[in-house]
Amino acid sequence: MGSNSDSKSRRSFNSILPNPCSSNHSTDGNKSSKKRKTTQKTLGMAWGANSRSSSDSLFCNSPFSDFGSYMAVKNQKLHQQFNAAASSSSNSGPSCANPIFTGVSIFVDGYTVPSNQELRSYMLKYGGRFENYFSRHLVTHIICSNLPDSKIKNLRGFSGGLPVVKPAWVLDSVAANKLLSWVPYQLDQLAVGSDNQPKLAAFFTPKNSGGSEIVYQCVDGPSFPKLNSGQSKDCAAVEQTGNCTAEPGDLLQISINKVMADEPASSIESSCEGNSGKLSDCPPLDGQATDESGSCHASTSRISLPSKRCHSTLTDPNFVENYFRNSRLHFIGTWRTRYRKRFPSLSRGFNCRNSHLNTDRVNKTAIIHIDMDCFFVSVIIRKHPELLGKPVAVCHSDNPRGTSEISSANYPARDHGVKAGMFVKEAKLRCPQLVIVPYDFEAYEKVADQFYDILHKHCSKVQAVSCDEAFLDISESEEGDPQLLASTIRKEIFEATGCTASAGIAGNMLLACLATKTAKPDGQFQIHPEKVESYLCTLPVKMLPGIGHVLEAKLKEKKIKTCGQLQLITKESLQKDFGKKTGEMLWNYSRGIDNRLVGVIQESKSIGAEVNWGVRFMNSDDTQHFLMKLCKEVSLRLQGCGVQGRSFTLKIKKKRSDAGEPVKYMGCGDCQNLSHTITIPMATDDADVLHRLATQLFAHFHVDVEDIRGMGLQASKLEGADDNKIGCKGNSILSWLVSGSAKVNANNEIGLSNTSKPCNLDALSDNQRLSHGKVSWQPHSNITGSSIRTDSSLSHSETGVSKNANLPCLPDLDMTVIDALPPEVVSEINQMYGGMLYEFISENKSKTERTEMVFTATSKDAGFTVQETERSPAHIVQSNKLRTNEHGDEANVVHDAASSCPRNLMPSSLSQVDCLVLQQLPDELKKDIIKLLPQHREAEFVRDVSATGIDKQIDSEASTSNKLWIGSPPMWVEKFRISTCKVLNRCAMIYESGSCSCLSSLLQRLMSRTLITIEGADGYNVAVSWLCDLIKQYIDLKIATNIEEVSCCICLLKRLTLKSNIFLEVYNIILPHVQASVGEKYGGTLCIPFVST
Amino acid sequence: MDRKDNSTPQGEIARILVEFMEVAITSIVFLKGIYPNGAFERRRYMNVVVHKAKHPQLNEYIHSALEGLLPFINKGLVDRVVVIFFGDDDVPIERFIFKLSVNQSYNSKVEQADLEFSLRSFLIKLPVSEPLTKPLPRNCRWEITAYFHALPEAGTSKDAEMWIPTDAKQWLQPPLIVPIKSMTSEPLGLQLYLEHPSHTEPKKT
């Protein structure tokens, strides 16, 4: 109280001196123009005097020892005069209708229309107070029409935080016979800055405020008009501080609190005022809102600066969260996720059923489209019967400038031409009595849930379109009459929610939707199949979903206004004019054709969040902060949907250089849309990763942060979060197993049409591209089987097992790999060999008939097929290829070439001769070939001295150690066949059956046979030693080049030990030998896995 | 020089081999999960899905190491190319060994398609052999080491100079060998196997 500075009072003192005190003294109930002038001139003085007087506790010093005491006495006298006048006027009867200004005390500043004396008389008449001198403690409202710049700049010092309103407020209140909210009447000069529209911050409730704010909470209850009043007052207060201190952020917050703490009296006073005003304003609203949702918008301190300086994104650290919390579009957008969580079984369960059920019953389907009538409004006004039938619109704010957009309007409002998306200002022009109400998202959620509960109760096939709109497929419903069902549902909805809904019934979704449009509001309408045509005929095209302004304008150009006219145009010409999809859509829709099925919910392709309101940045820190929040939001949404994104797009709305402040408060205005996308290899939903990416993307833009009006981050290339976990295992077998074997058919074709090698390979690679990443590892015997079938009909002979110099020979083929190969690759193997064969064939056209092996060289349609066998019960596929040597000569030819073929067809070494083929040949032929071979072999030796592998076997033919594997068939086969041991016989048999060219496959085949060996029987020891020799020699052959085969053999042998003792013995003998060999060649020991029994 | 190299089958083989091993080694590094999966991107090589390092340095290391080997492979000096994974104490944990044998006297045309076919089988088998490998501890490093039949003369090539004698620690016991894949396609023989420390290998605490 006593804190007023000396300088101030001194100045006041000086300035007051010239004033004729008498004029002040002479003031009484009469209104003199002289007095008015005086007040106008000495405004500053008046305050100063007032503050001085308040600092002076002397009250009744009649000699007026100082100016302060003089003023105090004067004020006292004025009050007495006013009270006297007031009581006389109230006594004077009927004129004193209603003390509407109770608790209001005005101070008139400057020139006003009506004059301050007239205002005073209003106050007298309607129970208010009129102060001649300003006092923060007595005055509740400052009335003025105009303010000088200096006062605007120093509003806080001028008004003491009190509302500064136009005189029209008083007049209008009198006219309305109730106290109106002063907010719309706030002085224009201030309104520009402070704006009565609740600031972004106003929606959000910072929880950090202290006791001073509790006061404010009392002031502004949850109801809307009241909210506004309390709020903008606070805004004003804050603005003043902002102006004074010009410090943003926390300092600002502190100063607000300080200001409030300084003036508890005024706060309380205004709170009283607020309450009374509110109560008289719209009591029902207030009462219910307080009961219902005390939390709703009960914001406390409004931190907001004038828009020119203020960056909403700045002032609220939780801007993004709050933005979305208060966004209707966000509510609608995220509603679906909520819905799915609520009805997961329902929304998915019938999907599967539905897709095939529906297709054949298109004609019989009956679909109900249910849409709540102006959902966003009716949910609000259902609790306010007094608003029923009045034009009401939902909007974020109700401010006099009307720069916010209407989100939804009820039917009475629509009758006045009020539409969604319209600025409040314009809407008010069209419909002055329009009532603006705020959102209540909790209520929306509740109603939407009730709505769907009812729908799901009546029908199992519900497709949610939006929170207030759904399709029901009642074709299977037991309730016969759809009309009846629709009315039941509507009735229940009304009973449960208090909101009306409209229903359209028709044969498909399009018509049902159209029917609803006809039915609205609060009705239902059925389009019978026979009436579809007549209904559509006159229907304006713009009624069709998917036809907007642009399309409508285009159609108008073509003089098409109704669906009937549209029907006359052919589909082709529509598609030509409007594009394929749109054209088809127009054609279909104009005929009432809609093939969509109820219940098919489209998976969203992208998930993102975008903010383009209230975005103002000062520096890059703000942007970073904002980006982080945005990323968090996107991350939450991704997690909410259970997906992760691989591609991220950052969108930025950049103010155009010539664009001024947008019409819509804090809106984005005229903007340039920029975007950048980044794709990452691993899908993510992690906020930190997103933030890093977003920062990276943001760096690409090179925009001035102050020009940014909106930002959005969108994730696309969505993958299920669970899928990704599998993917983390790299391309492990799991990920390959996922897909099915749908490609078999295609593969069969490829497998069979071996027209030519390059062509095949092309086709193959195409095919692989198609199935890239999802080829199946199941052994695809079908594909090879199909080629086998063609072969086997022709050839029952043992196929040739040959060794090839270029392609890996069959023994080298890893059976397990082949087994597991995707069909594409298997067929590719075929083609590789086949292609070579084809080349060979074309070179050697003089092909003679084969004796044993039959090549199906039907080149007329499919080239020829590769000789294939598949005998193994375990589906071991062996592509027994026919080998060419490096000269393109074909070894297989040998068998029939002995007599008829030219010499150049002879193989260059015995090793290249297909042993099995040779074996099957008639004896004379065999001899001939053997005779021919040595000559070649010599040449071979000269040319290819250091040949490895099989060739070595030839080299060491003379040596006794390796002789078992020499020959074709290897010598051991004969030896084993004549053996008395069953196991050996079996080995020989398997080998001769031709499918096992290498020891590992032979052993593998043995695994599947039952082996009976009688220990100690005749020749048992011989058999063991023979087997040992066989394996040892084989290992010696392979150890240098193919440790894989060696390891495979040992492992199989170990497995065989479980089956038969003879192998146990063999294994025990072989193992040290193998380990020694491996040690010698590789400097280690072979790792042999344990075999579990 | 390159052209001359390519004109011989050995030169061609060496070139293919180097390219192949670059892919295969990257696949191994990917397989072992030393780096996050995101450091790799999916590519197609020889019609098989493989992974390529996205990080330029990693890519460069593998690439330059193998490019540097090219002249030596060409001459048939390289016996083995080994990818070694070390633990904290610089003792190898796992070694992936490519054992090469190029037939130096081979002089006919190389059937590229056949060679590719054989090499592809490595790339197919490699990813599925993950269960054969050992899990790596957190702080591990890896390197590429080449074993030569004979020490090369100095200064044969600029790239080759990037190869330095290794001082990597060895196991004290003969390792356990786990074969992964072997193939022979004239004139190239290539085997890939794993070496793990023997069970009797003294373990540091």
mmCIF file of C-alpha atoms in Angstrom, chain A residues 794 855-865:
data_model
loop_
_atom_site.group_PDB
_atom_site.id
_atom_site.type_symbol
_atom_site.label_atom_id
_atom_site.label_comp_id
_atom_site.label_asym_id
_atom_site.label_seq_id
_atom_site.Cartn_x
_atom_site.Cartn_y
_atom_site.Cartn_z
ATOM 1 C CA LEU A 794 10.550 -91.457 -71.555
ATOM 2 C CA PHE A 855 17.042 -86.709 -73.778
ATOM 3 C CA THR A 856 13.701 -85.255 -74.388
ATOM 4 C CA ALA A 857 14.915 -82.838 -76.915
ATOM 5 C CA THR A 858 11.580 -81.514 -77.914
ATOM 6 C CA SER A 859 12.856 -78.178 -78.890
ATOM 7 C CA LYS A 860 9.757 -77.209 -80.743
ATOM 8 C CA ASP A 861 7.955 -75.946 -77.713
ATOM 9 C CA ALA A 862 10.007 -76.101 -74.623
ATOM 10 C CA GLY A 863 13.505 -76.807 -75.647
ATOM 11 C CA PHE A 864 14.389 -79.872 -73.757
ATOM 12 C CA THR A 865 14.092 -80.867 -70.249
#
